[in-house]
Amino acid sequence: DVKVTQSSRYLVKRTGEKVFLECVQDMDHENMFWYRQDPGLGLRLIYFSYDVKMKEKGDIPEGYSVSREKKERFSLILESASTNQTSMYLCASSPIVGDRAGSPLHFGNGTRLTVT
Amino acid sequence: AQSVTQLDSQVPVFEEAPVELRCNYSSSVSVYLFWYVQYPNQGLQLLLKYLSGSTLVESINGFEAEFNKSQTSFHLRKPSVHISDTAEYFCAVSYSGGYQKVTFGIGTKLQVIP
């Protein structure tokens, strides 16, 4: 089974801190994604990456950046955390199989970030 | 822009009753549709997916979804729910071509009442 591991289950940070959320997948998937999940808003795509050192903005990239130095690891960075970034963050990965749009996503268990 | 609409934020249903969770998507020439389930304190898991061919898609735990191109819908159904089906269900769409960008609905919380 594919395993997507997010380094922290719960995280509490102060406003203005730089925050790193780490995600590692063990199945050699090309694509990796960061979503945030908020009640009533569902999942919203922050950034995704289709290859090492490549990244694409999702629907809500403002206030975030990402890093993918190795294929298995995709990091989400909050340059200066703010209270409106309090949320559940979900990492996902998927392989390229034929038309990549048809590949299902494999999710980690999420990191619940609270910014105070 | 691609979009997904889940019409019900919460659906309470008695155990062993049937259930339908509704999903509509914005139209496109070629589309992939998914249902994911999220149990409490867990990430999302794939429930089923529609790629092409037959309009009815089944999953291993009794759920099925029907793709209706004319109504741009992909409703999820189960003829008899169990307590263990209590979870949040997300409909998602991805459009063929280009990079994989999956758009999710806001989710429907299914509460099965004993």
PDB file of C-alpha atoms in Angstrom:
ATOM      1  CA  ASP A   1       0.000   0.000   0.000  1.00  0.00           C
ATOM      2  CA  VAL A   2       1.025   3.542  -0.692  1.00  0.00           C
ATOM      3  CA  LYS A   3       2.038   5.412   2.387  1.00  0.00           C
ATOM      4  CA  VAL A   4       1.973   9.186   2.599  1.00  0.00           C
ATOM      5  CA  THR A   5       3.427  10.401   5.860  1.00  0.00           C
ATOM      6  CA  GLN A   6       3.016  13.887   7.264  1.00  0.00           C
ATOM      7  CA  SER A   7       5.581  14.639   9.912  1.00  0.00           C
ATOM      8  CA  SER A   8       3.276  16.271  12.471  1.00  0.00           C
ATOM      9  CA  ARG A   9      -0.285  15.460  13.429  1.00  0.00           C
ATOM     10  CA  TYR A  10      -0.788  18.639  15.446  1.00  0.00           C
ATOM     11  CA  LEU A  11       1.198  21.855  15.340  1.00  0.00           C
ATOM     12  CA  VAL A  12       0.820  25.124  17.249  1.00  0.00           C
ATOM     13  CA  LYS A  13       2.729  28.174  16.047  1.00  0.00           C
ATOM     14  CA  ARG A  14       2.753  31.885  16.765  1.00  0.00           C
ATOM     15  CA  THR A  15       1.837  34.628  14.340  1.00  0.00           C
ATOM     16  CA  GLY A  16       4.817  35.638  12.216  1.00  0.00           C
ATOM     17  CA  GLU A  17       6.719  32.380  12.620  1.00  0.00           C
ATOM     18  CA  LYS A  18       8.062  30.517   9.614  1.00  0.00           C
ATOM     19  CA  VAL A  19       6.406  27.103   9.497  1.00  0.00           C
ATOM     20  CA  PHE A  20       7.472  23.967   7.643  1.00  0.00           C
ATOM     21  CA  LEU A  21       5.062  21.115   6.968  1.00  0.00           C
ATOM     22  CA  GLU A  22       6.745  17.984   5.678  1.00  0.00           C
ATOM     23  CA  CYS A  23       5.322  15.183   3.567  1.00  0.00           C
ATOM     24  CA  VAL A  24       6.999  11.977   2.400  1.00  0.00           C
ATOM     25  CA  GLN A  25       5.606   9.282   0.113  1.00  0.00           C
ATOM     26  CA  ASP A  26       7.121   5.854  -0.377  1.00  0.00           C
ATOM     27  CA  MET A  27       5.763   4.783  -3.778  1.00  0.00           C
ATOM     28  CA  ASP A  28       7.888   6.773  -6.195  1.00  0.00           C
ATOM     29  CA  HIS A  29       4.929   8.909  -7.290  1.00  0.00           C
ATOM     30  CA  GLU A  30       5.651  11.770  -9.662  1.00  0.00           C
ATOM     31  CA  ASN A  31       2.842  14.079  -8.523  1.00  0.00           C
ATOM     32  CA  MET A  32       2.491  15.587  -5.071  1.00  0.00           C
ATOM     33  CA  PHE A  33      -0.069  18.031  -3.731  1.00  0.00           C
ATOM     34  CA  TRP A  34      -0.823  20.243  -0.761  1.00  0.00           C
ATOM     35  CA  TYR A  35      -4.445  20.986   0.156  1.00  0.00           C
ATOM     36  CA  ARG A  36      -5.983  22.791   3.061  1.00  0.00           C
ATOM     37  CA  GLN A  37      -9.308  21.626   4.468  1.00  0.00           C
ATOM     38  CA  ASP A  38     -11.729  23.987   6.189  1.00  0.00           C
ATOM     39  CA  PRO A  39     -15.308  23.339   7.327  1.00  0.00           C
ATOM     40  CA  GLY A  40     -17.801  24.418   4.692  1.00  0.00           C
ATOM     41  CA  LEU A  41     -15.071  24.978   2.109  1.00  0.00           C
ATOM     42  CA  GLY A  42     -13.927  21.440   1.405  1.00  0.00           C
ATOM     43  CA  LEU A  43     -10.402  20.906   0.127  1.00  0.00           C
ATOM     44  CA  ARG A  44      -8.626  23.721  -1.675  1.00  0.00           C
ATOM     45  CA  LEU A  45      -5.446  23.183  -3.640  1.00  0.00           C
ATOM     46  CA  ILE A  46      -2.476  25.275  -2.495  1.00  0.00           C
ATOM     47  CA  TYR A  47       0.386  23.985  -4.640  1.00  0.00           C
ATOM     48  CA  PHE A  48       1.276  20.887  -6.566  1.00  0.00           C
ATOM     49  CA  SER A  49       4.403  19.426  -8.100  1.00  0.00           C
ATOM     50  CA  TYR A  50       4.748  17.052 -11.033  1.00  0.00           C
ATOM     51  CA  ASP A  51       8.497  16.531 -10.787  1.00  0.00           C
ATOM     52  CA  VAL A  52      11.520  17.276  -8.646  1.00  0.00           C
ATOM     53  CA  LYS A  53      12.172  21.010  -8.410  1.00  0.00           C
ATOM     54  CA  MET A  54       8.962  21.732 -10.332  1.00  0.00           C
ATOM     55  CA  LYS A  55       5.937  23.416  -8.799  1.00  0.00           C
ATOM     56  CA  GLU A  56       2.652  24.880  -9.894  1.00  0.00           C
ATOM     57  CA  LYS A  57       0.298  27.211  -8.054  1.00  0.00           C
ATOM     58  CA  GLY A  58      -3.052  25.884  -7.087  1.00  0.00           C
ATOM     59  CA  ASP A  59      -6.141  27.907  -6.269  1.00  0.00           C
ATOM     60  CA  ILE A  60      -4.935  29.558  -3.048  1.00  0.00           C
ATOM     61  CA  PRO A  61      -1.135  29.914  -3.122  1.00  0.00           C
ATOM     62  CA  GLU A  62      -0.921  33.305  -1.392  1.00  0.00           C
ATOM     63  CA  GLY A  63       1.106  33.181   1.806  1.00  0.00           C
ATOM     64  CA  TYR A  64       2.593  29.771   1.003  1.00  0.00           C
ATOM     65  CA  SER A  65       5.576  28.377  -0.842  1.00  0.00           C
ATOM     66  CA  VAL A  66       6.753  24.821  -1.491  1.00  0.00           C
ATOM     67  CA  SER A  67       9.951  22.884  -1.973  1.00  0.00           C
ATOM     68  CA  ARG A  68      10.574  19.596  -3.726  1.00  0.00           C
ATOM     69  CA  GLU A  69      14.268  18.740  -3.672  1.00  0.00           C
ATOM     70  CA  LYS A  70      13.717  14.980  -3.738  1.00  0.00           C
ATOM     71  CA  LYS A  71      11.033  12.973  -5.471  1.00  0.00           C
ATOM     72  CA  GLU A  72       9.622  11.501  -2.276  1.00  0.00           C
ATOM     73  CA  ARG A  73       9.459  14.708  -0.239  1.00  0.00           C
ATOM     74  CA  PHE A  74       7.236  17.761  -0.678  1.00  0.00           C
ATOM     75  CA  SER A  75       7.385  20.571   1.851  1.00  0.00           C
ATOM     76  CA  LEU A  76       4.879  23.342   2.444  1.00  0.00           C
ATOM     77  CA  ILE A  77       6.241  26.563   3.870  1.00  0.00           C
ATOM     78  CA  LEU A  78       4.324  29.330   5.560  1.00  0.00           C
ATOM     79  CA  GLU A  79       6.723  32.261   5.286  1.00  0.00           C
ATOM     80  CA  SER A  80       5.050  34.278   8.057  1.00  0.00           C
ATOM     81  CA  ALA A  81       2.200  32.420   9.692  1.00  0.00           C
ATOM     82  CA  SER A  82      -1.077  34.245  10.243  1.00  0.00           C
ATOM     83  CA  THR A  83      -4.192  33.286  12.173  1.00  0.00           C
ATOM     84  CA  ASN A  84      -6.179  32.809   8.967  1.00  0.00           C
ATOM     85  CA  GLN A  85      -3.827  29.968   8.085  1.00  0.00           C
ATOM     86  CA  THR A  86      -5.149  27.911  10.984  1.00  0.00           C
ATOM     87  CA  SER A  87      -6.436  24.839   9.201  1.00  0.00           C
ATOM     88  CA  MET A  88      -6.047  21.145   8.447  1.00  0.00           C
ATOM     89  CA  TYR A  89      -3.345  20.595   5.841  1.00  0.00           C
ATOM     90  CA  LEU A  90      -3.446  17.463   3.700  1.00  0.00           C
ATOM     91  CA  CYS A  91      -0.660  16.144   1.521  1.00  0.00           C
ATOM     92  CA  ALA A  92      -1.349  13.775  -1.358  1.00  0.00           C
ATOM     93  CA  SER A  93       0.543  11.967  -4.088  1.00  0.00           C
ATOM     94  CA  SER A  94      -0.337  10.193  -7.323  1.00  0.00           C
ATOM     95  CA  PRO A  95       1.459   8.291 -10.073  1.00  0.00           C
ATOM     96  CA  ILE A  96       1.483   9.136 -13.748  1.00  0.00           C
ATOM     97  CA  VAL A  97      -0.557   6.369 -15.381  1.00  0.00           C
ATOM     98  CA  GLY A  98      -1.692   7.133 -18.891  1.00  0.00           C
ATOM     99  CA  ASP A  99      -3.674  10.340 -18.722  1.00  0.00           C
ATOM    100  CA  ARG A 100      -2.429  11.644 -15.387  1.00  0.00           C
ATOM    101  CA  ALA A 101      -5.751  13.317 -14.691  1.00  0.00           C
ATOM    102  CA  GLY A 102      -7.287   9.891 -14.059  1.00  0.00           C
ATOM    103  CA  SER A 103      -4.891   8.834 -11.298  1.00  0.00           C
ATOM    104  CA  PRO A 104      -6.434   8.710  -7.836  1.00  0.00           C
ATOM    105  CA  LEU A 105      -4.818  10.660  -5.023  1.00  0.00           C
ATOM    106  CA  HIS A 106      -3.289   8.996  -1.972  1.00  0.00           C
ATOM    107  CA  PHE A 107      -3.577  11.161   1.123  1.00  0.00           C
ATOM    108  CA  GLY A 108      -1.682  11.484   4.374  1.00  0.00           C
ATOM    109  CA  ASN A 109      -3.579  11.777   7.667  1.00  0.00           C
ATOM    110  CA  GLY A 110      -3.196  15.533   7.788  1.00  0.00           C
ATOM    111  CA  THR A 111      -1.546  18.142   9.977  1.00  0.00           C
ATOM    112  CA  ARG A 112      -3.804  20.308  12.080  1.00  0.00           C
ATOM    113  CA  LEU A 113      -2.073  23.665  12.350  1.00  0.00           C
ATOM    114  CA  THR A 114      -3.138  26.286  14.852  1.00  0.00           C
ATOM    115  CA  VAL A 115      -1.651  29.766  14.584  1.00  0.00           C
ATOM    116  CA  THR A 116      -2.097  31.913  17.688  1.00  0.00           C
TER     117      THR A 116
ATOM    118  CA  ALA B   1     -12.705  26.831 -14.254  1.00  0.00           C
ATOM    119  CA  GLN B   2     -13.680  23.392 -13.148  1.00  0.00           C
ATOM    120  CA  SER B   3     -16.062  23.158 -10.205  1.00  0.00           C
ATOM    121  CA  VAL B   4     -17.925  20.613  -8.138  1.00  0.00           C
ATOM    122  CA  THR B   5     -21.157  21.177  -6.236  1.00  0.00           C
ATOM    123  CA  GLN B   6     -22.238  18.928  -3.403  1.00  0.00           C
ATOM    124  CA  LEU B   7     -25.786  19.913  -2.674  1.00  0.00           C
ATOM    125  CA  ASP B   8     -26.069  18.635   0.893  1.00  0.00           C
ATOM    126  CA  SER B   9     -23.639  19.493   3.669  1.00  0.00           C
ATOM    127  CA  GLN B  10     -25.146  16.939   6.066  1.00  0.00           C
ATOM    128  CA  VAL B  11     -27.294  13.865   5.500  1.00  0.00           C
ATOM    129  CA  PRO B  12     -28.749  11.986   8.493  1.00  0.00           C
ATOM    130  CA  VAL B  13     -30.098   8.523   7.712  1.00  0.00           C
ATOM    131  CA  PHE B  14     -31.239   5.555   9.773  1.00  0.00           C
ATOM    132  CA  GLU B  15     -29.209   2.378   9.735  1.00  0.00           C
ATOM    133  CA  GLU B  16     -30.194  -0.046   6.956  1.00  0.00           C
ATOM    134  CA  ALA B  17     -31.969   2.728   5.034  1.00  0.00           C
ATOM    135  CA  PRO B  18     -30.854   3.748   1.529  1.00  0.00           C
ATOM    136  CA  VAL B  19     -28.893   6.935   0.955  1.00  0.00           C
ATOM    137  CA  GLU B  20     -28.015   9.201  -1.962  1.00  0.00           C
ATOM    138  CA  LEU B  21     -25.293  11.860  -1.787  1.00  0.00           C
ATOM    139  CA  ARG B  22     -25.569  14.326  -4.637  1.00  0.00           C
ATOM    140  CA  CYS B  23     -22.774  15.762  -6.765  1.00  0.00           C
ATOM    141  CA  ASN B  24     -22.824  17.972  -9.842  1.00  0.00           C
ATOM    142  CA  TYR B  25     -19.797  19.150 -11.816  1.00  0.00           C
ATOM    143  CA  SER B  26     -19.108  21.790 -14.443  1.00  0.00           C
ATOM    144  CA  SER B  27     -19.221  20.344 -17.897  1.00  0.00           C
ATOM    145  CA  SER B  28     -16.217  19.455 -19.978  1.00  0.00           C
ATOM    146  CA  VAL B  29     -15.400  17.325 -22.978  1.00  0.00           C
ATOM    147  CA  SER B  30     -13.481  14.713 -21.039  1.00  0.00           C
ATOM    148  CA  VAL B  31     -13.758  14.335 -17.299  1.00  0.00           C
ATOM    149  CA  TYR B  32     -12.694  12.021 -14.503  1.00  0.00           C
ATOM    150  CA  LEU B  33     -14.892  11.798 -11.428  1.00  0.00           C
ATOM    151  CA  PHE B  34     -14.094  10.468  -7.982  1.00  0.00           C
ATOM    152  CA  TRP B  35     -15.688   9.934  -4.621  1.00  0.00           C
ATOM    153  CA  TYR B  36     -13.437  10.002  -1.575  1.00  0.00           C
ATOM    154  CA  VAL B  37     -14.350   9.168   2.019  1.00  0.00           C
ATOM    155  CA  GLN B  38     -12.835  10.646   5.169  1.00  0.00           C
ATOM    156  CA  TYR B  39     -13.319   8.853   8.466  1.00  0.00           C
ATOM    157  CA  PRO B  40     -12.797  10.867  11.674  1.00  0.00           C
ATOM    158  CA  ASN B  41      -9.195  11.928  12.269  1.00  0.00           C
ATOM    159  CA  GLN B  42      -7.975  10.411   9.042  1.00  0.00           C
ATOM    160  CA  GLY B  43      -6.997  11.541   5.567  1.00  0.00           C
ATOM    161  CA  LEU B  44      -9.151  10.928   2.510  1.00  0.00           C
ATOM    162  CA  GLN B  45      -9.417   7.499   0.908  1.00  0.00           C
ATOM    163  CA  LEU B  46     -10.574   6.725  -2.609  1.00  0.00           C
ATOM    164  CA  LEU B  47     -14.057   5.195  -2.601  1.00  0.00           C
ATOM    165  CA  LEU B  48     -14.610   4.886  -6.334  1.00  0.00           C
ATOM    166  CA  LYS B  49     -13.767   6.550  -9.617  1.00  0.00           C
ATOM    167  CA  TYR B  50     -15.302   7.017 -13.030  1.00  0.00           C
ATOM    168  CA  LEU B  51     -12.951   7.091 -15.967  1.00  0.00           C
ATOM    169  CA  SER B  52     -14.979   6.065 -19.017  1.00  0.00           C
ATOM    170  CA  GLY B  53     -17.268   3.367 -20.328  1.00  0.00           C
ATOM    171  CA  SER B  54     -20.149   2.101 -18.183  1.00  0.00           C
ATOM    172  CA  THR B  55     -22.129   4.817 -16.442  1.00  0.00           C
ATOM    173  CA  LEU B  56     -22.459   2.838 -13.212  1.00  0.00           C
ATOM    174  CA  VAL B  57     -19.406   2.535 -11.000  1.00  0.00           C
ATOM    175  CA  GLU B  58     -19.218   0.264  -7.981  1.00  0.00           C
ATOM    176  CA  SER B  59     -16.943   0.153  -4.988  1.00  0.00           C
ATOM    177  CA  ILE B  60     -15.978  -2.797  -2.838  1.00  0.00           C
ATOM    178  CA  ASN B  61     -18.098  -1.768   0.168  1.00  0.00           C
ATOM    179  CA  GLY B  62     -21.537  -1.524  -1.428  1.00  0.00           C
ATOM    180  CA  PHE B  63     -21.513   2.050  -2.687  1.00  0.00           C
ATOM    181  CA  GLU B  64     -22.223   2.843  -6.309  1.00  0.00           C
ATOM    182  CA  ALA B  65     -22.251   6.027  -8.355  1.00  0.00           C
ATOM    183  CA  GLU B  66     -23.996   6.798 -11.588  1.00  0.00           C
ATOM    184  CA  PHE B  67     -22.433   9.091 -14.165  1.00  0.00           C
ATOM    185  CA  ASN B  68     -25.018  11.182 -15.993  1.00  0.00           C
ATOM    186  CA  LYS B  69     -23.452  13.289 -18.714  1.00  0.00           C
ATOM    187  CA  SER B  70     -26.600  15.170 -19.688  1.00  0.00           C
ATOM    188  CA  GLN B  71     -27.227  16.269 -16.103  1.00  0.00           C
ATOM    189  CA  THR B  72     -23.506  16.586 -15.297  1.00  0.00           C
ATOM    190  CA  SER B  73     -24.086  14.583 -12.141  1.00  0.00           C
ATOM    191  CA  PHE B  74     -22.258  11.794 -10.308  1.00  0.00           C
ATOM    192  CA  HIS B  75     -24.471  10.901  -7.348  1.00  0.00           C
ATOM    193  CA  LEU B  76     -23.317   8.342  -4.781  1.00  0.00           C
ATOM    194  CA  ARG B  77     -25.776   5.728  -3.547  1.00  0.00           C
ATOM    195  CA  LYS B  78     -25.945   2.823  -1.138  1.00  0.00           C
ATOM    196  CA  PRO B  79     -29.063   0.667  -0.757  1.00  0.00           C
ATOM    197  CA  SER B  80     -28.519  -0.060   2.951  1.00  0.00           C
ATOM    198  CA  VAL B  81     -26.149   1.915   5.177  1.00  0.00           C
ATOM    199  CA  HIS B  82     -24.284   0.721   8.238  1.00  0.00           C
ATOM    200  CA  ILE B  83     -23.080   2.600  11.305  1.00  0.00           C
ATOM    201  CA  SER B  84     -19.532   2.253   9.993  1.00  0.00           C
ATOM    202  CA  ASP B  85     -20.462   4.357   6.935  1.00  0.00           C
ATOM    203  CA  THR B  86     -20.608   7.459   9.137  1.00  0.00           C
ATOM    204  CA  ALA B  87     -17.989   9.714   7.564  1.00  0.00           C
ATOM    205  CA  GLU B  88     -17.554  12.728   5.313  1.00  0.00           C
ATOM    206  CA  TYR B  89     -17.796  12.102   1.586  1.00  0.00           C
ATOM    207  CA  PHE B  90     -16.145  14.260  -1.056  1.00  0.00           C
ATOM    208  CA  CYS B  91     -16.883  14.385  -4.756  1.00  0.00           C
ATOM    209  CA  ALA B  92     -13.967  15.405  -6.976  1.00  0.00           C
ATOM    210  CA  VAL B  93     -13.326  16.121 -10.653  1.00  0.00           C
ATOM    211  CA  SER B  94     -10.249  16.165 -12.821  1.00  0.00           C
ATOM    212  CA  TYR B  95     -10.153  17.175 -16.460  1.00  0.00           C
ATOM    213  CA  SER B  96      -8.244  15.285 -19.115  1.00  0.00           C
ATOM    214  CA  GLY B  97      -5.070  16.768 -20.504  1.00  0.00           C
ATOM    215  CA  GLY B  98      -2.410  18.890 -18.926  1.00  0.00           C
ATOM    216  CA  TYR B  99      -1.304  18.552 -15.341  1.00  0.00           C
ATOM    217  CA  GLN B 100      -3.404  16.718 -12.808  1.00  0.00           C
ATOM    218  CA  LYS B 101      -5.486  19.261 -10.939  1.00  0.00           C
ATOM    219  CA  VAL B 102      -8.235  17.753  -8.828  1.00  0.00           C
ATOM    220  CA  THR B 103     -11.062  19.989  -7.611  1.00  0.00           C
ATOM    221  CA  PHE B 104     -13.098  18.881  -4.618  1.00  0.00           C
ATOM    222  CA  GLY B 105     -16.603  19.657  -3.454  1.00  0.00           C
ATOM    223  CA  ILE B 106     -17.245  20.978   0.043  1.00  0.00           C
ATOM    224  CA  GLY B 107     -18.092  17.531   1.360  1.00  0.00           C
ATOM    225  CA  THR B 108     -21.221  15.823   2.707  1.00  0.00           C
ATOM    226  CA  LYS B 109     -21.294  14.490   6.242  1.00  0.00           C
ATOM    227  CA  LEU B 110     -23.200  11.241   6.389  1.00  0.00           C
ATOM    228  CA  GLN B 111     -24.536  10.472   9.858  1.00  0.00           C
ATOM    229  CA  VAL B 112     -25.978   7.006  10.249  1.00  0.00           C
ATOM    230  CA  ILE B 113     -28.448   6.819  13.124  1.00  0.00           C
ATOM    231  CA  PRO B 114     -28.838   3.506  14.960  1.00  0.00           C
TER     232      PRO B 114
END
